[in-house]
Amino acid sequence: MREFFRRERGDSPGSSRSPGRHLRSLLTTHSVAGQVFVLQLALTVLLVVAAVMALFFQSERAGTQEARQRSVVGAETFAHAPGTLAAMQSADPTARLQPAAEAARKASGADLIVALRPDGIRWTHPDPRLIGKPVTRRPPLDGKAHTATFTTSVGPAVSTTVPVRAKNGSIAGLVSVAIRVHQADEWTVRQLPLLLGSAAAALLLVTGGAAWVSNRLRRQTHGLHPAEMRRMYDHHDAVLHAVREGVLIISSEGVLLLANDEARRLLELPADAERRPVADLGLPARLSTLLTSGRPATDEVHLAGDRLLAVNVRPTAPRSGPAGTAVTLRDTTELRALAGRAGVAQERLKLIYDAGLRIGTTLDVGRTAEELAAVAVPRFADVVTVELLEPVLHGDEPAAGANAVLRRMAIRGLPEESATYRVGEALAVVAGTPMGQVLANGRPVLVADLRTADEWRRQDVAGTQRVLERGIRSLIAVPLQARGVILGLANFWRAEASGRFEEEDMTFAEELTARAAVAIDNARRYSREHATAVTLQRSLLPQTLPEQSALEVAHRYLPAHAGVGGDWFDVIPLPGCRVALVVGDVVGHGLHAAATMGRLRTAVHNFSALDLPPDELLSHLDELVSHIDTDEARAAGLGTGVGGGSGDEGLWPGGVPGDTDGGPAGAGRTGITGATCLYAIYDPVGGRTTLATAGHPGPAVIGPDGTVSFPEVPVSPPLGLGGSLPVETAELTLSEGSRLVLYTDGLVENRDRAIDTGLELLRTALAAGADRTPEQTCTAVLDAMLPDHPSDDIALLVARTRLLDPARVADWEVASDPAAVAPVRAACLDMLESWGLTAVQFTTELILSELLTNAIRYGAQPIRVRLLYDRSLICEVSDGTSASPHLRRAATTDEGGRGLFLVAQFAQRWGTRYTPGGKVIWTEQSLDGSRPATGPESADDVLDQWGDVPEL
């Protein structure tokens, strides 16, 4: 009975339960109770440390918050204190603010109170040596209070800067108050005794709990009965023979001591295998050597019959009992087969994923075909060839058939020079061959063994024989099909060493090819639209530049690789030997941008015919763009709003467009137009240039000495904002030989280059050659600045100025007296004779008589006459009124009304332009005296009716 209670208490015979021995058993880490005790002790210490850290950080945070609040209150109080604003606005702010700031600092306990000028110069400081010196960082001037935390030599501090506003709302000065954050060490030290006391109490509780747990564990793990041990042994034996893993126990002498049922099955052991040497069991030599060597092994694969076994060997000497080895065996035959198939599936999934990333990176048909071939070799096939139908290359809709003509676009896996057909060569498909079947049926074709496929040889007997000689044995031909249309086919080839294609490979080849087909179809459709847009764009741009004497002009236009945009340029001759230069840019790409560009270019020509100044012309153009937006928005059901939704966010403010062509035309902004324009008028009489811009980059000017400048042009919003701001003009006077450079933003700005960098590169390129012609300047600029793949259109216009010879300009003032006409007319005739233009004296006399008579009769001073001798003779009569004469047909009985009719009959061109001080009526005459074709009522008929020209 005593022995029974001893076992119940967990004591062995003769054991003693002294308190000292019990405590030692509790503290040792070899027992479960000791490990539990150590764990609880560690958790207790960790909780104490965490509590200390939490209290410390809480103290730090409270100190920082207190300092921040005091800093804000101090800064606001001093900034709004009576007399602060007056002191800042006084003649000597330091004398008035320094005493007040020091008194406030000492009274509030602040570490620093500084009054600052808006530009950061100190008015006050505790250290008088720093008064009048700027602060390290410029203070913010946004009108708000700013609080910041920084570290000083004595610890962290908080500073608050508050603006002091004047009565008109401006910032008269700033007040900055800094307060040092008090440390939390003292508060933490006060709390430390409480924490240590709590930790001691926790340790006592842990010790008592560990002692109780130790007693419970000993009572539950000691004193087992023999029957219980037997049941435990039977359980272990059942488990040993039930597991699906072979187990062997081998002695140090190489004798098999134990083998479970699974080991007997895997190794096909005889019934009397136990107690026999392993070498006598008929096992493979390599496996037998491993089992008897005693060498540790982990998952070594060995062949036993038709099974692949993963063998693990571990020595048993470190454990209790005799030395030997424990061996486990695991059948991996089926597992390896499944793993092989899973590996193939995983690799193909990865290949499909890679194909989605690598195929279709560009909108180029040939490049997409090359990407398909590159992805499939060598991970799926040894050789890949891609052929496309001929119409696909031109962006047309293909019509596949057995007799279609293919063109090879890519080959990968062997050198191109050794291929039967090289890239770019045409292939005539033969009906009945695998390629013919694919194009006819639209389904893939598998040729498992090319050596026995007679239909395949019919394509090219000699070429197919060379394919076989290179070791190619298997083929899968798959159609490149998108939207139900066959675009071409992809051929996957395998050599004999890689194994034949199987039926399941066809499905994978179809999925791989389908991704490429969609990309090729997108590229085909893009090529068609791109070609159409390029054709439209180039047809809308000037084909040749008009003849004129004022400027020597060269130009360049380069469409973007991503798509044609709406950039344009123009050179428009104006009356009076003047020339208008135009550069514009429409937002977006594609046909819509090109068509809009054509509309705007036509509008500019029409407005130029009215001889409007640049600011008025751009205002009319802005109104036109707004009407275009309104009409297209109504047609698209978007309402009538314009301006804010016109996609000009990248164009304004700043006067220089951002990425105006950054996406497809109309993407997300259907029917909304955005455009920029620069319009300049050059007058060779004096070299005066008047220009205005609507959201467009300003011009560059190269002086005759080669210096480059970017004149300041008033900033105006882009076209289409509905006249939100007026358009202003700038005037330049250019010396003869200067070059005026106009360009679109695509030249100086792209996704990889900021506009400031682009302008500096343009300056460098223009300054490199002072004696270049405009053509040479265009070439040099594009060579220096054109990116490899332009993302935006580029329009460039370079014009070298010429001045009209002063000897070919004549100017007279005319009094408001009919008698003054004859002397002026005589002087004009004398000038024509000196120029050698006697052939036009008569017609010029008639024209001047009519224009001067009208100016004197209906106009106002000042009245002037100017003759310009250029490619034609230009007569200009100006006066101080804006009333313009109109051409009309006079009746037979009318005494007047025939003067302008005579002018129109004898002049090649005539018209009226308005100036800030009145108007100018001008005419152009041929230098050889030829007259325009006469109508039903010629000038001679009019003269017959009228008699002679009155002698005025």
PDB file of C-alpha atoms in Angstrom, residues 2-11 215 218-220 222-223 225:
ATOM      1  CA  ARG A   2       2.908   2.344   0.781  1.00  0.00           C
ATOM      2  CA  GLU A   3       4.368   1.586  -2.651  1.00  0.00           C
ATOM      3  CA  PHE A   4       1.027   2.421  -4.297  1.00  0.00           C
ATOM      4  CA  PHE A   5       0.840   5.842  -2.634  1.00  0.00           C
ATOM      5  CA  ARG A   6       4.500   6.436  -3.474  1.00  0.00           C
ATOM      6  CA  ARG A   7       3.717   5.863  -7.154  1.00  0.00           C
ATOM      7  CA  GLU A   8       0.631   8.086  -6.901  1.00  0.00           C
ATOM      8  CA  ARG A   9       2.780  10.892  -5.474  1.00  0.00           C
ATOM      9  CA  GLY A  10       5.309  10.390  -8.271  1.00  0.00           C
ATOM     10  CA  ASP A  11       8.084   9.270  -5.843  1.00  0.00           C
ATOM     11  CA  ASN A 215       3.603  18.447  -8.984  1.00  0.00           C
ATOM     12  CA  ARG A 218       5.029  14.298 -12.040  1.00  0.00           C
ATOM     13  CA  ARG A 219       1.803  12.768 -10.863  1.00  0.00           C
ATOM     14  CA  GLN A 220       0.604  12.347 -14.480  1.00  0.00           C
ATOM     15  CA  HIS A 222       5.165   8.414 -13.441  1.00  0.00           C
ATOM     16  CA  GLY A 223       4.129   5.003 -11.992  1.00  0.00           C
ATOM     17  CA  HIS A 225       1.533  -0.430 -14.561  1.00  0.00           C
TER      18      HIS A 225
END
